[in-house]
mmCIF file of C-alpha atoms in Angstrom:
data_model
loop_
_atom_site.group_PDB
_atom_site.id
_atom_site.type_symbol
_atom_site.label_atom_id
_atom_site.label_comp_id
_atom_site.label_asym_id
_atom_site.label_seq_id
_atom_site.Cartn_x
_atom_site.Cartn_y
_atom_site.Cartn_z
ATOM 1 C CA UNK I 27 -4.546 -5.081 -16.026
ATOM 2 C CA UNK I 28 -1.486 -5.276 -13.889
ATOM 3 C CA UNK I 29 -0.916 -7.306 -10.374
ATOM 4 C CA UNK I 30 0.977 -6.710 -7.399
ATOM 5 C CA UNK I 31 2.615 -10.365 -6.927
ATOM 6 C CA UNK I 32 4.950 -11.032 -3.690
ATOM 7 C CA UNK I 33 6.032 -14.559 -2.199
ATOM 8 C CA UNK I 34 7.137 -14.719 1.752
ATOM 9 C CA UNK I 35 6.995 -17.845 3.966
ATOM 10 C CA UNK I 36 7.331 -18.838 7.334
ATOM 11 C CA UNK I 37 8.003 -20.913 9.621
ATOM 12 C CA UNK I 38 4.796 -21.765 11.555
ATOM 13 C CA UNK I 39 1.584 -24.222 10.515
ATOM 14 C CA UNK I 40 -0.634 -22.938 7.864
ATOM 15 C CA UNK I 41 -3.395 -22.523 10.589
ATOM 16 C CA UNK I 42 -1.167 -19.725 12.346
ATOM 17 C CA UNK I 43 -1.002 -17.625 9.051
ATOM 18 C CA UNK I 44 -4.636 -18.116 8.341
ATOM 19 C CA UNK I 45 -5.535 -16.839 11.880
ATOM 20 C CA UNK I 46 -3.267 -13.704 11.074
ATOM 21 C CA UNK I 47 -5.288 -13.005 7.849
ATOM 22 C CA UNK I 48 -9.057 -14.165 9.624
ATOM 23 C CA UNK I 49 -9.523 -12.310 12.619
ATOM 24 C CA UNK I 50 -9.391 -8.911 13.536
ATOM 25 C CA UNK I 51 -6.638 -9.526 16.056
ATOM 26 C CA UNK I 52 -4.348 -10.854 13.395
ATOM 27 C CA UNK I 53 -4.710 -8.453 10.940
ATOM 28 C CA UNK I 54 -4.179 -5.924 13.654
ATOM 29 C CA UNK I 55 -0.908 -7.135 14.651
ATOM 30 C CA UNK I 56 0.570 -6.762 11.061
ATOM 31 C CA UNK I 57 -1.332 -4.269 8.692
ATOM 32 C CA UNK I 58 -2.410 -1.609 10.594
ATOM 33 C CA UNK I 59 -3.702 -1.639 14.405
ATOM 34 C CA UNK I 60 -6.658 0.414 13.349
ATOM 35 C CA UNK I 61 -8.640 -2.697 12.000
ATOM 36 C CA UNK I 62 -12.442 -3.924 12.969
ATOM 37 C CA UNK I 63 -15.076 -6.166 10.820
ATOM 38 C CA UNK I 64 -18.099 -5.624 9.731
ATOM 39 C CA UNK I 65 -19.220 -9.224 10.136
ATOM 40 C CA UNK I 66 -17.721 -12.507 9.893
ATOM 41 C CA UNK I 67 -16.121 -14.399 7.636
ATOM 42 C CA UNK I 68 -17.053 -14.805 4.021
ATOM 43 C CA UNK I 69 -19.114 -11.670 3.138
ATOM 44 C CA UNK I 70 -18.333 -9.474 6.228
ATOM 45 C CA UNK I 71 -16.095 -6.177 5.168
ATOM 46 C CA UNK I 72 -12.800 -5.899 7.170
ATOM 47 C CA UNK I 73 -12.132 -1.818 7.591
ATOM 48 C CA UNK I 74 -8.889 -1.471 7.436
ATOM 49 C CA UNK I 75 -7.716 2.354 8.680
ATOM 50 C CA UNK I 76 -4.331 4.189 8.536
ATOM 51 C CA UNK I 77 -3.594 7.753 9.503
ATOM 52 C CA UNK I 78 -3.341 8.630 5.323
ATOM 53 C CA UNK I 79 -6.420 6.830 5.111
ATOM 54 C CA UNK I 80 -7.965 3.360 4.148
ATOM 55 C CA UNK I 81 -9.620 0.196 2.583
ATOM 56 C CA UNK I 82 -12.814 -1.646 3.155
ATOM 57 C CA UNK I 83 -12.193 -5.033 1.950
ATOM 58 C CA UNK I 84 -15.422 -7.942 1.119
ATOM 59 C CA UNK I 85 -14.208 -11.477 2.249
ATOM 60 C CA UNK I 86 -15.005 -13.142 -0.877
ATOM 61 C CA UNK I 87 -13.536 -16.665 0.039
ATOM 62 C CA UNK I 88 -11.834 -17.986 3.307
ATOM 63 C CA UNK I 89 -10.350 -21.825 3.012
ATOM 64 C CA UNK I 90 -8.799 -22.346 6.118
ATOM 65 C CA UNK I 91 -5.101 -22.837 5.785
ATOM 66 C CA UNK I 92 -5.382 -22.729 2.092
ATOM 67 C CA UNK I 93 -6.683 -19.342 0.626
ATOM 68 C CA UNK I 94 -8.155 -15.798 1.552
ATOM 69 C CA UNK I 95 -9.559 -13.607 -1.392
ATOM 70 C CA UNK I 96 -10.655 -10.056 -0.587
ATOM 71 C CA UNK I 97 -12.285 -7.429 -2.532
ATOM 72 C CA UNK I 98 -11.333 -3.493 -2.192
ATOM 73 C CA UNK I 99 -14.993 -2.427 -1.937
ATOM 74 C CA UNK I 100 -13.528 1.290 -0.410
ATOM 75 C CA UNK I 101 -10.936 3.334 -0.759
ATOM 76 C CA UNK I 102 -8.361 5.038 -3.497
ATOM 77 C CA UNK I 103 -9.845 5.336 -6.644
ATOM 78 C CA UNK I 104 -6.615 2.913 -7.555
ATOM 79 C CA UNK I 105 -8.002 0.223 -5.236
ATOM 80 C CA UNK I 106 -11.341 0.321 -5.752
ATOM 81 C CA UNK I 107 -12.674 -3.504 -7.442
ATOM 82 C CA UNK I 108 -9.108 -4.630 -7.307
ATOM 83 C CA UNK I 109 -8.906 -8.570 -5.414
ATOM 84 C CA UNK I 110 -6.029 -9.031 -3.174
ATOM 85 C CA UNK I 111 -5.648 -12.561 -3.472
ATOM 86 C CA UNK I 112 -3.766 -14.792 -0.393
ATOM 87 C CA UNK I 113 -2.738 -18.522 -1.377
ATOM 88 C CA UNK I 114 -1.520 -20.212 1.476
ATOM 89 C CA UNK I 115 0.495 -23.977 1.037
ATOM 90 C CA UNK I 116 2.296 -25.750 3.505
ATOM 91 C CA UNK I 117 6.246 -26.576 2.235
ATOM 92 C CA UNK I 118 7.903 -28.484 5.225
ATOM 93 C CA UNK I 119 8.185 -26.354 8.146
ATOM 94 C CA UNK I 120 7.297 -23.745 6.410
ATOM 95 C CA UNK I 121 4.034 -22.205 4.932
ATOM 96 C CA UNK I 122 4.349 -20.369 2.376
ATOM 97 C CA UNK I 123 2.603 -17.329 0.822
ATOM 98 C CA UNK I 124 1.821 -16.432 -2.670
ATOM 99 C CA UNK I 125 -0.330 -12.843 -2.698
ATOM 100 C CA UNK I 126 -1.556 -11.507 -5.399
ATOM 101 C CA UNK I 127 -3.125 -7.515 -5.380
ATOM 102 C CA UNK I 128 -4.499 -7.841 -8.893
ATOM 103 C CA UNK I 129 -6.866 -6.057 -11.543
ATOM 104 C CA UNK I 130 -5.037 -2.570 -11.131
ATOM 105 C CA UNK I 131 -6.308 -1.055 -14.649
ATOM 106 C CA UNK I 132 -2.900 1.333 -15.157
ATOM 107 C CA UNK I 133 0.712 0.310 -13.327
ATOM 108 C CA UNK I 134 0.714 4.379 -11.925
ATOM 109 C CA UNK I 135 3.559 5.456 -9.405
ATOM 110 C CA UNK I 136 1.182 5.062 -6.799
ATOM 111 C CA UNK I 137 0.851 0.902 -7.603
ATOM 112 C CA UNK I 138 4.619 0.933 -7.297
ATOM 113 C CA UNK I 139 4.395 2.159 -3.804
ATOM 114 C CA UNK I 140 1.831 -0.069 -3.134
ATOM 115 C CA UNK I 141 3.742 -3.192 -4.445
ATOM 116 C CA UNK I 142 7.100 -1.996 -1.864
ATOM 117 C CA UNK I 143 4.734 -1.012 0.586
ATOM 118 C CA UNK I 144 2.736 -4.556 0.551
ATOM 119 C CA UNK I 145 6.290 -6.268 0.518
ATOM 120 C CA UNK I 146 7.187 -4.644 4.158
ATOM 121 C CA UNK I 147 3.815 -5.711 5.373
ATOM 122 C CA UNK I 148 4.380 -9.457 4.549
ATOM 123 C CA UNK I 149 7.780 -9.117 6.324
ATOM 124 C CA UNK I 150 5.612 -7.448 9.404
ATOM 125 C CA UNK I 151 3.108 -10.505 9.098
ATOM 126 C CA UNK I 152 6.114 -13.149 8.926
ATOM 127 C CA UNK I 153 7.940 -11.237 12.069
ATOM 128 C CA UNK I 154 4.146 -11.063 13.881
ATOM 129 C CA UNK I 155 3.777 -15.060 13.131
ATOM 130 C CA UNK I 156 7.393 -16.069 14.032
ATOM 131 C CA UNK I 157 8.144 -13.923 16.635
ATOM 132 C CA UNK I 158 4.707 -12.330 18.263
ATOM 133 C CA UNK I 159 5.745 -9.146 17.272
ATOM 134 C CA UNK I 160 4.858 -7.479 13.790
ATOM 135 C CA UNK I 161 5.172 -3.630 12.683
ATOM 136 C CA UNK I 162 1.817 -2.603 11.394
ATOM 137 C CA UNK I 163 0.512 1.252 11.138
ATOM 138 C CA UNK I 164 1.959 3.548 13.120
ATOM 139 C CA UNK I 165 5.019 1.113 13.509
ATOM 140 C CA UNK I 166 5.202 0.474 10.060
ATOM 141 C CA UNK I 167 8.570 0.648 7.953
ATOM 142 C CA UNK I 168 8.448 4.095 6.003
ATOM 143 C CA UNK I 169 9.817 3.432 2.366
ATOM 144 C CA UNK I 170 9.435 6.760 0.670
ATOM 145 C CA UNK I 171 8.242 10.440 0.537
ATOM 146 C CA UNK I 172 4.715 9.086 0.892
ATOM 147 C CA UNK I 173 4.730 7.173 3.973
ATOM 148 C CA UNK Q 20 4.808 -9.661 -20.326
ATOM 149 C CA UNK Q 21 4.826 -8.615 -16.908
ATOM 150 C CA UNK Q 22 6.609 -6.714 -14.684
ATOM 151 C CA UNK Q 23 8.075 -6.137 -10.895
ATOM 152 C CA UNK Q 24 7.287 -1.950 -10.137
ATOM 153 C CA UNK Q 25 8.230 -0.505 -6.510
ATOM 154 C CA UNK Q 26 8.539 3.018 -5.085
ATOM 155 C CA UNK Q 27 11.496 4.025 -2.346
ATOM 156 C CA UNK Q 28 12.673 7.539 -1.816
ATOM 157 C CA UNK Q 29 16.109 8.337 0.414
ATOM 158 C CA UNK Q 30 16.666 11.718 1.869
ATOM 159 C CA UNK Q 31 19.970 12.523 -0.376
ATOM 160 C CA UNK Q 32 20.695 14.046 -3.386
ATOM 161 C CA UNK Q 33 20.121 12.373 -6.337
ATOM 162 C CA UNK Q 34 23.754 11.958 -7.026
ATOM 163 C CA UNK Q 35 24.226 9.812 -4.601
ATOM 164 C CA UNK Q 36 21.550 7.503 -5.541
ATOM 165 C CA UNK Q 37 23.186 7.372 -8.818
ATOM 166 C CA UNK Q 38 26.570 6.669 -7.272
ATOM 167 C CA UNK Q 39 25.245 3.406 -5.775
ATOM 168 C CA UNK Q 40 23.926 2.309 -9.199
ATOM 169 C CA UNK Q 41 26.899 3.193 -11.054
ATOM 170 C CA UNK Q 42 29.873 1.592 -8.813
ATOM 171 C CA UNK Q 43 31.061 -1.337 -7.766
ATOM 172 C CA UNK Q 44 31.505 -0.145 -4.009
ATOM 173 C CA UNK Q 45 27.781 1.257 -4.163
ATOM 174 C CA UNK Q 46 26.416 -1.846 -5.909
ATOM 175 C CA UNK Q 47 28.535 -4.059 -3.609
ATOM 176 C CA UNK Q 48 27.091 -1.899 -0.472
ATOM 177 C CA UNK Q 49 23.568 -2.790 -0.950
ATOM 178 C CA UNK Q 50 23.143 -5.820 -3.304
ATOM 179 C CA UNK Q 51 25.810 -8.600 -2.821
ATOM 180 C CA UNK Q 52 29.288 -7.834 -1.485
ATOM 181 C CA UNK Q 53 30.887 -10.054 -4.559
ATOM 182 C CA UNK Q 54 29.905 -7.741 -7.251
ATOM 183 C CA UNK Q 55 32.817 -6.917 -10.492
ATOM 184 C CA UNK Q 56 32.302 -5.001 -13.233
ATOM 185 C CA UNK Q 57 34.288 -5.970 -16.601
ATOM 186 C CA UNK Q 58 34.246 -2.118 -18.303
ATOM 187 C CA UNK Q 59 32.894 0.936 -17.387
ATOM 188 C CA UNK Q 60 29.974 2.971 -18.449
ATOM 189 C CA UNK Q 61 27.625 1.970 -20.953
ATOM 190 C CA UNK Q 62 28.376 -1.312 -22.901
ATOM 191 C CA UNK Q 63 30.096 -2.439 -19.735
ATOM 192 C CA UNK Q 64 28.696 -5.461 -17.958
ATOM 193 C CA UNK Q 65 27.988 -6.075 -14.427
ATOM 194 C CA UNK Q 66 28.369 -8.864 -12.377
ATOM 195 C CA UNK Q 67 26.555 -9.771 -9.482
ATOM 196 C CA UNK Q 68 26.610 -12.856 -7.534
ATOM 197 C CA UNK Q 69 24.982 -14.640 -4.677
ATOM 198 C CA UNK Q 70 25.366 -17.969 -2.850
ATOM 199 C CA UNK Q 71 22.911 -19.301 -5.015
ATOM 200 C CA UNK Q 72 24.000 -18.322 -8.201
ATOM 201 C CA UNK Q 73 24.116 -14.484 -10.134
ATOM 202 C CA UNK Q 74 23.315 -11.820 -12.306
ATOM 203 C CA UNK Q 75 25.079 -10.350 -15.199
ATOM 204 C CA UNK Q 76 24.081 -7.364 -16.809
ATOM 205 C CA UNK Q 77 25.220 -5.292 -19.614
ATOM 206 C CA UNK Q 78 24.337 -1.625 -18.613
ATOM 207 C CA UNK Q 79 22.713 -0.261 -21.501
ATOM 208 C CA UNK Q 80 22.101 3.493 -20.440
ATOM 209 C CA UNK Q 81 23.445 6.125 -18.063
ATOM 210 C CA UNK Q 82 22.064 9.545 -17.399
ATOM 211 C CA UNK Q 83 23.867 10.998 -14.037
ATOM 212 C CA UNK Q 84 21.353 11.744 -11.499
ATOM 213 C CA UNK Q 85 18.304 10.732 -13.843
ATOM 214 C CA UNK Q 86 18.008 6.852 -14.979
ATOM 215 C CA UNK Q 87 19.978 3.479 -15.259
ATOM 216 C CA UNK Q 88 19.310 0.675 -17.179
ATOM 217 C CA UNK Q 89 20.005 -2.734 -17.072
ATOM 218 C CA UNK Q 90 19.778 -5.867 -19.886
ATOM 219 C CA UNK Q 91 20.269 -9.080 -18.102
ATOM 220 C CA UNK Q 92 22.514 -11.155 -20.065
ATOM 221 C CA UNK Q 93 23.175 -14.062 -17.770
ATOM 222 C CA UNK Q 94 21.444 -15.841 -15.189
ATOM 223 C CA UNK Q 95 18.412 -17.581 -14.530
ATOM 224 C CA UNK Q 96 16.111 -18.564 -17.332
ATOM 225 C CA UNK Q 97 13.420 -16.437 -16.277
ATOM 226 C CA UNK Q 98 15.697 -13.376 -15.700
ATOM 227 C CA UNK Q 99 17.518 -13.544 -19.266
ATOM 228 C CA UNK Q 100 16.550 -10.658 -21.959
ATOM 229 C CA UNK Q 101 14.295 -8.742 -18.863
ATOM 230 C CA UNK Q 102 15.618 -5.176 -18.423
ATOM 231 C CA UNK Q 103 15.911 -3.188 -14.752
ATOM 232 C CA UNK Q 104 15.001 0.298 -15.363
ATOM 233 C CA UNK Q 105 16.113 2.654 -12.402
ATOM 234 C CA UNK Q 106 14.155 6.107 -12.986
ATOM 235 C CA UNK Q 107 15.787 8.838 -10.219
ATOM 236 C CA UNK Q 108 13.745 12.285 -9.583
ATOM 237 C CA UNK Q 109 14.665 14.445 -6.956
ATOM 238 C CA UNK Q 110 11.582 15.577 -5.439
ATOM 239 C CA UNK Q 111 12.341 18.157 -2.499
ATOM 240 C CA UNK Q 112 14.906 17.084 -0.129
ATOM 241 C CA UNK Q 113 14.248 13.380 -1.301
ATOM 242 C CA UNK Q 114 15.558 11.251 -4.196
ATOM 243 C CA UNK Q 115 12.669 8.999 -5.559
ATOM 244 C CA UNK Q 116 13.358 5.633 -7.232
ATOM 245 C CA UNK Q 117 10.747 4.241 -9.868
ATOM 246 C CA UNK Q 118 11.999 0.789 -10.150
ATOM 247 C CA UNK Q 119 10.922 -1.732 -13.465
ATOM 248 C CA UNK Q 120 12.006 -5.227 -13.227
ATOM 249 C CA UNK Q 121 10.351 -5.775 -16.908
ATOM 250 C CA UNK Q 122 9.796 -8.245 -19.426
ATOM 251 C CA UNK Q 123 8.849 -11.425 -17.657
ATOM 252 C CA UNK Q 124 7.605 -13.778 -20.017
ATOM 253 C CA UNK Q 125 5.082 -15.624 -17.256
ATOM 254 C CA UNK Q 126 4.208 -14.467 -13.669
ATOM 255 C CA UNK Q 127 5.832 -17.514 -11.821
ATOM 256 C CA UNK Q 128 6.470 -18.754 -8.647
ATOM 257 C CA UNK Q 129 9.714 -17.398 -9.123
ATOM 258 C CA UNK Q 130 8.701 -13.719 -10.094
ATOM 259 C CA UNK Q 131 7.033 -13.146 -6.692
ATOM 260 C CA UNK Q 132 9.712 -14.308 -5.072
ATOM 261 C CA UNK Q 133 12.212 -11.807 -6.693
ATOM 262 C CA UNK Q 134 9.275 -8.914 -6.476
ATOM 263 C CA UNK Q 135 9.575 -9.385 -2.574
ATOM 264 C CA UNK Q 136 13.117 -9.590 -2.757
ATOM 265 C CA UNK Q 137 13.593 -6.618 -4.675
ATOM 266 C CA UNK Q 138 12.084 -4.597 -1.969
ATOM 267 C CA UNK Q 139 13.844 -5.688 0.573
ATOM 268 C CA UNK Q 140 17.053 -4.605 -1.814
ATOM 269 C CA UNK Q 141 15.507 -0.975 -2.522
ATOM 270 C CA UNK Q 142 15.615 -0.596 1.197
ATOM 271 C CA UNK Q 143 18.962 -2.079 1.537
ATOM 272 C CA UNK Q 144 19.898 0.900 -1.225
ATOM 273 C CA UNK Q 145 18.418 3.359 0.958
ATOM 274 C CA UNK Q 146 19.847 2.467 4.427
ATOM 275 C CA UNK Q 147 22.951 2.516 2.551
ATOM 276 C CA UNK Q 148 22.564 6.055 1.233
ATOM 277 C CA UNK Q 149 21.574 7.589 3.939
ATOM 278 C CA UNK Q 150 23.066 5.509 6.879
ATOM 279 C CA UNK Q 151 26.068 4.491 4.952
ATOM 280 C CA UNK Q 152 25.218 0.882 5.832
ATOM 281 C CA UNK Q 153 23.363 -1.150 3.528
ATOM 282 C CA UNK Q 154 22.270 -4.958 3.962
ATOM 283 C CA UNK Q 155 23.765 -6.546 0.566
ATOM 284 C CA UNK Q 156 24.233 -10.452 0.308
ATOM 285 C CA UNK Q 157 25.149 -12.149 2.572
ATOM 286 C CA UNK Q 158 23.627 -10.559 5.162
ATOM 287 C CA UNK Q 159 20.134 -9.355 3.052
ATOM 288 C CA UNK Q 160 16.791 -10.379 5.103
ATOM 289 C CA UNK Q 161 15.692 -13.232 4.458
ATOM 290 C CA UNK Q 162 11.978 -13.549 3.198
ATOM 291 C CA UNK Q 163 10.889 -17.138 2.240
ATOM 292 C CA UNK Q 164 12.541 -20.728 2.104
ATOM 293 C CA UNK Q 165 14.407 -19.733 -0.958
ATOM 294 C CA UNK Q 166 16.411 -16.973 0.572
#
């Protein structure tokens, strides 16, 4: 088993960041506009759609300002029963991020993309949260041959 | 052990992917500006540093156009004894870079940090190959309260 780890932080309350990673506006304004839920909260699946495809992903635990944990229920093969993991603490003025995209079973050239790829989204969610602007899908920041 | 894997492809040849690896303008284009190299080649040791400290590391293979590799024989704690393994393959009009930060001995606060930060440097490396203007230290993005 190999993880996806990344650490960002910025300057806004905790409660700001949670927001961006607990409601379908947030998540929206950083991953990938295409984004509804399937209920709400803890147990509701957040569909998550981008033009080369996408995730379903099971709210497994929400602490506010502290931690979101999501399963991949849908999706790549790659994906699928992998927990992206979101640990939120508050350092100062700034919050700061520890993610985790863990339990992939084989570190393939398509988890490397993944790991670069996840990095530019936690700059886009930093930007959204800081500035009111982030880049998700279709104004996302193309890394490779891929996307 | 664990390890830091990301994906980035530049439209160029692969030579002059390999060229940025490989010389102390191209390392100093994308990386930090203050990079020196004491020999050339293999067996020739690079030296990188930032305003919060550095890298060295003894390049311990060279195959034009193909892969670099990296010990790291000075530096932080964490970073001494890992290697950074730089896999090139020209796919179509596009050099892809498989890039292994490898041999962490614990995945610590630390490690996500420099997985995020990595990223950020892969892109530098590819606005500098194919815009001719990277984003090396000082003037990388910044991603958390570390740097």
């Amino acid at each position: 088993m190999v993880d996806i780890l990344h650490r960002v932080a910025m300057k806004v309350p905790a409660a700001e960041v949670y927001r961006a990673l607990t409601t379908t506006e947030g998540l929206a304004g950083w991953w990938t506009t295409d984004t509804q839920a399937d209920g709400d909260g803890v147990g509701g699946v957040l569909r998550f759609r981008f033009q080369a495809g996408g995730f379903d992903m099971k709210v497994l635990e929400q602490h506010p300002g502290k931690r979101v944990l999501w399963e991949v229920v849908e999706g790549p093969a790659e994906w699928i029963g992998t927990h992206v993991d979101w640990a939120l603490n508050q350092d100062g003025e700034y919050t700061v991020i520890l993610f985790k995209h863990e339990g992939w079973r084989e570190p393939v050239e398509f988890m490397h993309h993944c790991s670069t790829k996840w990095a530019t989204f936690l700059l886009s969610l930093k930007s959204l949260v800081e500035t009111g602007k982030g880049m998700p899908e279709p104004d996302d920041i193309k890394i490779d041959n891929w996307n």
